[in-house]
C-alpha cells in the first residue's frame, strides 16, 4: 500500500497554510516516522492519507488512486488511523464491542470479527480487559484499546498519531515490538512521534517537519544525526545519537546492543 | 515539610489497594521525583499529598499524611490548596473557564483566597514572567497552545505561592519544546529552594537531571528511595517496570560484553555515560 | 472577544454592567408595556440605536438584529395576517383572508421582538459576561451560578471542535454518516457517545483543577478587576427602575380603562 503526496499544499479555511510544497512517498511496507514540533503540519499531513482532508493544491495517492475520488469510509479499508486522543472514539460498553466496531463497519461475518478482536487485543496486551468498560481503564490503556480497534481492521497501511504518549516502559516496549511485527508483516506504517529514541529503534525512515515543510527525509540514522536540523524543528537527537556523537563516532547505532557491538569494534 | 506514615488507600469499589503502606519524609526545598509503572500508584500518591484522596475521590484511607503543617485527612482540599499546589497532565482541563484573559486566569486562585488586588496583580504578573507568558497576559486561555496552557496551569498555581508543589506527569502531553519550557520553569522555581517539589514522570532523562531524590512505586509500595542515578541503576535489575534511558541501556549492554567494569554504576545522563566510557 | 486585544472602552462599554443591564431591562419593559407599534419602534430607535452608536457597534448591532429577526418577522406577518379575524380584509388567497388587523398584530409583535432581541444583543456586545457576573456576585448572586454561566459560554464552543475530532475518528473507522436515515441513526451513538463520555471526564478533571484554585473555599473573596461605578450611575439605575415600574403601572391602568 503505497502512499504519495505530490506537490501538496494545504490551507485551512481560517487561512493558515499548514503544508506548503510537500512531496513524500511512502513505499509499500515502509515504516516512516514523522518528527517535529507541534504545529509543523504533521497531523495535517497524515490526515491527507485517509481522506479526512483533501489537498488544496496537489495530489494525494493511496495505492495509486487519487484520494479526491474516494470517500473516507472507502479509504478506511486501506489506511487505518489511530488518533492521539482515544476518548475521541470510545463509545461502546465493552472493550470487545469497541474493537469490533471497525470490523463490523466492514461487514465481516461475526466469527471473523470475533477472531480479529481477540487477536488485536492480544497484540496490545489487553486480552483480559475484553469484557470491561473502556472508561474503567486508565488513559494509557484506553489508547491501547484504540490501537487494537485500528489493528482489527487489518488495513495494509496504518497511521499512528503519538502512540507512546503516557505509556510506561513496558507499554513502550510492547508498542515497539508491535511496530516491528507490523513492519515484518509488510504493512505500511506512518507514525507521528515525539519519542525520538522510539523512532530510531523502530523506524527505518524519518522525515523531519517544520513550518509546513519537510526539512529532511531519509534513513533514520542519517537524518537523526543532523543536530542542527533537528534543533530547527525544535527536537533533540535520540539519546544513542547523542552518545555516539559524544564519543566522536561517525556511524550511528540504533539499539543498545548495536552500540555495544560497535564499541567493541572501536576498542579493538 | 511532608510526612507520610502507614498510608494505605483503596479507591471506592475496587478490591486492590492503590497505595499499600507508604512511609515517607520530605524536607523543605527538596526536589523529589516519583517513577513507576502505570498503575503503581504515582497519581494516587500525588492526590494523597494534596487531599483529593480521600476528600474528592472517597474510598478508604489508613495512616497519616502531614503536608506543610496540615493533617491532610482533616483539612478540606480548598484550604490545602493555598499551601499545596497540584498540576496534572492535561493542559486543557486545568483552564478554569471562569476568566477571559490569561492574567485573570492566573489571579483566579488568589481571588478565591481573598488576596488584596494590588498584591494579587503583582503576584500574577510575577508568575507570568516566571513562566514566560507575560506577552500573552491579555489573550484568552483557550487560544494558547498545549505547552503554553500547561505553563499557565503552573503559573496559576505558583501565584498562590504554595510551599509544596505536586506535579503529576506534567509533560506527558507536551512536545519536546513544551517539555523543555516546563522544566525550565521548574528549575527557576527550584533555585530558591523555598518550594518543595514532588514530580511524577516517565521521561527519566529529564527527571534525573532535575531532582535530588527519586522514589520508585511498585504495586502501591515504595520500593526505592535515593539519589536518581543509584535508584535507576538498581531499577534495571528489578521487575518494577521503571524503564531506563538509552544511556543506561547502552552501558548495560557494554557491561554485558565486558567492555565496562562489572562494578560500574550505570549512567542515566549523557555526561555520566561519556564519563563511564572514556 | 477571544484572543483579541481589548479596544479602549468607549463610553457605553465603560459603564458598570448593572447600569447596562438596567438600560436593557427598561427597554424590554417599555416594549412589553407600550401599546402601539410606533411607540415600541420609537424605543428601538430612540433608546437602543443611540446606545449602540455610543458603544461604537451600531453596524454590527443592526446587522445582528435584522439577521435574527427576519425569519420571525416573515412568519408572524404571514401567520397573524391570515389567522387573525378582523373586519378589514386586504386580500384574498383562496379561502383565506388576509386582514389589516392581523398585519397590525404582526407588526406590533415584531416590534416587541425586535426590541427584546436588540436589548439582549446589545447587552452581550458591550458587556463582558464575566464582568456582568462579577457585578451580580457583588450583589449576592451565588458564586457557583456565576461560574456555571461564564464557563458554559467559554467551554460550549469547544464542543464543536471536539465533535469534529470525534467525527474524524469514527469516519476513519469506516463509520458512514451520509445516506439513508437508518445509516444516520446508526451513526448517532458513535458520535454522541464519545462527546458525552469525554465531557464527563473533562468535568471531573476541571473540578479537580478548580479545587486546586481554592474555588470552594469558604471566606472572603476579592476581585482583580474592580468595576467602576459612580453615584451618577447608581442614581440612574434607581431612576430606570422607577421608570420601569411607572410604565408597568401605566399599562395596567390603561388595561383597566379599556
Short mmCIF file of C-alpha atoms in Angstrom, two decimals, chain B residues 47 52 56-57 77-79 81-82 84-86 88-90 92-101 103-117 120-121 124 138-143 152-153 156-157 160, chain C residues 1-6 128-131 133-134 143 146-156 158-159 162 198 201-226:
data_model
loop_
_atom_site.label_atom_id
_atom_site.label_comp_id
_atom_site.label_asym_id
_atom_site.label_seq_id
_atom_site.Cartn_x
_atom_site.Cartn_y
_atom_site.Cartn_z
CA UNK B 47 -3.64 13.04 45.20
CA UNK B 52 -8.03 14.73 46.75
CA UNK B 56 -12.50 14.23 46.41
CA UNK B 57 -12.40 10.57 45.46
CA UNK B 77 -8.99 20.44 49.82
CA UNK B 78 -9.77 24.11 49.27
CA UNK B 79 -7.91 25.00 52.47
CA UNK B 81 -4.80 24.48 48.05
CA UNK B 82 -3.18 27.61 49.40
CA UNK B 84 -0.04 22.61 48.45
CA UNK B 85 -0.44 23.10 44.72
CA UNK B 86 -1.34 20.44 42.15
CA UNK B 88 -1.65 17.45 36.36
CA UNK B 89 -1.07 16.25 32.86
CA UNK B 90 -3.99 17.59 30.84
CA UNK B 92 -6.83 21.98 28.63
CA UNK B 93 -8.76 20.66 31.62
CA UNK B 94 -6.84 22.91 34.01
CA UNK B 95 -8.24 26.08 32.48
CA UNK B 96 -10.96 27.17 34.87
CA UNK B 97 -13.17 28.60 32.14
CA UNK B 98 -14.19 31.34 34.53
CA UNK B 99 -11.89 34.03 33.17
CA UNK B 100 -11.36 35.60 29.79
CA UNK B 101 -7.69 36.52 29.92
CA UNK B 103 -3.76 37.33 33.61
CA UNK B 104 -7.16 36.93 35.19
CA UNK B 105 -6.87 33.16 34.98
CA UNK B 106 -3.66 33.30 36.99
CA UNK B 107 -5.29 35.66 39.51
CA UNK B 108 -8.37 33.45 39.87
CA UNK B 109 -6.93 31.37 42.70
CA UNK B 110 -5.77 34.49 44.50
CA UNK B 111 -9.26 35.96 44.25
CA UNK B 112 -10.62 32.85 45.90
CA UNK B 113 -8.03 33.24 48.65
CA UNK B 114 -9.06 36.82 49.28
CA UNK B 115 -5.72 38.38 48.43
CA UNK B 116 -5.77 42.19 48.06
CA UNK B 117 -5.92 43.43 44.44
CA UNK B 120 -2.75 39.91 43.50
CA UNK B 121 -1.74 41.81 40.40
CA UNK B 124 0.13 37.23 38.98
CA UNK B 138 -4.31 39.65 27.59
CA UNK B 139 -5.02 36.59 25.44
CA UNK B 140 -7.82 34.16 26.05
CA UNK B 141 -6.52 30.97 27.68
CA UNK B 142 -8.33 28.98 25.02
CA UNK B 143 -6.16 30.38 22.24
CA UNK B 152 -0.42 28.68 32.52
CA UNK B 153 -1.59 25.96 34.89
CA UNK B 156 -1.85 29.84 38.21
CA UNK B 157 -0.75 27.50 40.98
CA UNK B 160 -0.81 31.10 45.09
CA UNK C 1 -13.89 38.54 22.38
CA UNK C 2 -11.36 35.70 22.25
CA UNK C 3 -7.73 36.39 21.64
CA UNK C 4 -8.18 40.00 20.56
CA UNK C 5 -6.51 42.91 22.25
CA UNK C 6 -9.19 44.86 24.12
CA UNK C 128 -18.17 41.05 29.03
CA UNK C 129 -20.11 38.17 30.58
CA UNK C 130 -17.64 37.77 33.39
CA UNK C 131 -17.93 41.48 34.25
CA UNK C 133 -21.39 38.03 36.57
CA UNK C 134 -18.90 39.77 38.85
CA UNK C 143 -20.53 32.16 43.06
CA UNK C 146 -21.88 32.81 38.06
CA UNK C 147 -19.19 30.23 37.38
CA UNK C 148 -21.56 27.95 35.52
CA UNK C 149 -22.79 30.74 33.26
CA UNK C 150 -19.36 32.05 32.30
CA UNK C 151 -17.84 28.62 31.88
CA UNK C 152 -20.72 27.46 29.72
CA UNK C 153 -20.15 30.42 27.45
CA UNK C 154 -16.48 29.59 27.08
CA UNK C 155 -16.47 25.81 27.09
CA UNK C 156 -19.51 25.01 25.00
CA UNK C 158 -15.07 23.97 22.29
CA UNK C 159 -17.57 21.15 21.91
CA UNK C 162 -14.36 18.17 19.81
CA UNK C 198 -15.27 12.64 27.32
CA UNK C 201 -14.13 13.08 32.16
CA UNK C 202 -13.34 16.68 31.43
CA UNK C 203 -15.78 17.90 34.03
CA UNK C 204 -14.19 15.73 36.68
CA UNK C 205 -10.68 16.92 35.87
CA UNK C 206 -11.80 20.51 35.74
CA UNK C 207 -13.41 20.08 39.16
CA UNK C 208 -10.03 18.92 40.44
CA UNK C 209 -8.38 21.97 38.88
CA UNK C 210 -10.96 24.27 40.47
CA UNK C 211 -10.28 22.79 43.90
CA UNK C 212 -6.61 23.47 43.29
CA UNK C 213 -7.56 27.15 42.88
CA UNK C 214 -9.42 27.08 46.21
CA UNK C 215 -12.72 27.65 44.43
CA UNK C 216 -14.84 26.06 47.15
CA UNK C 217 -13.11 27.84 49.97
CA UNK C 218 -15.41 29.48 52.48
CA UNK C 219 -14.42 33.02 53.25
CA UNK C 220 -13.88 36.40 51.71
CA UNK C 221 -13.16 36.69 48.03
CA UNK C 222 -11.52 39.65 46.32
CA UNK C 223 -11.51 40.79 42.74
CA UNK C 224 -8.55 41.59 40.50
CA UNK C 225 -10.61 43.96 38.43
CA UNK C 226 -12.78 46.47 40.18
#
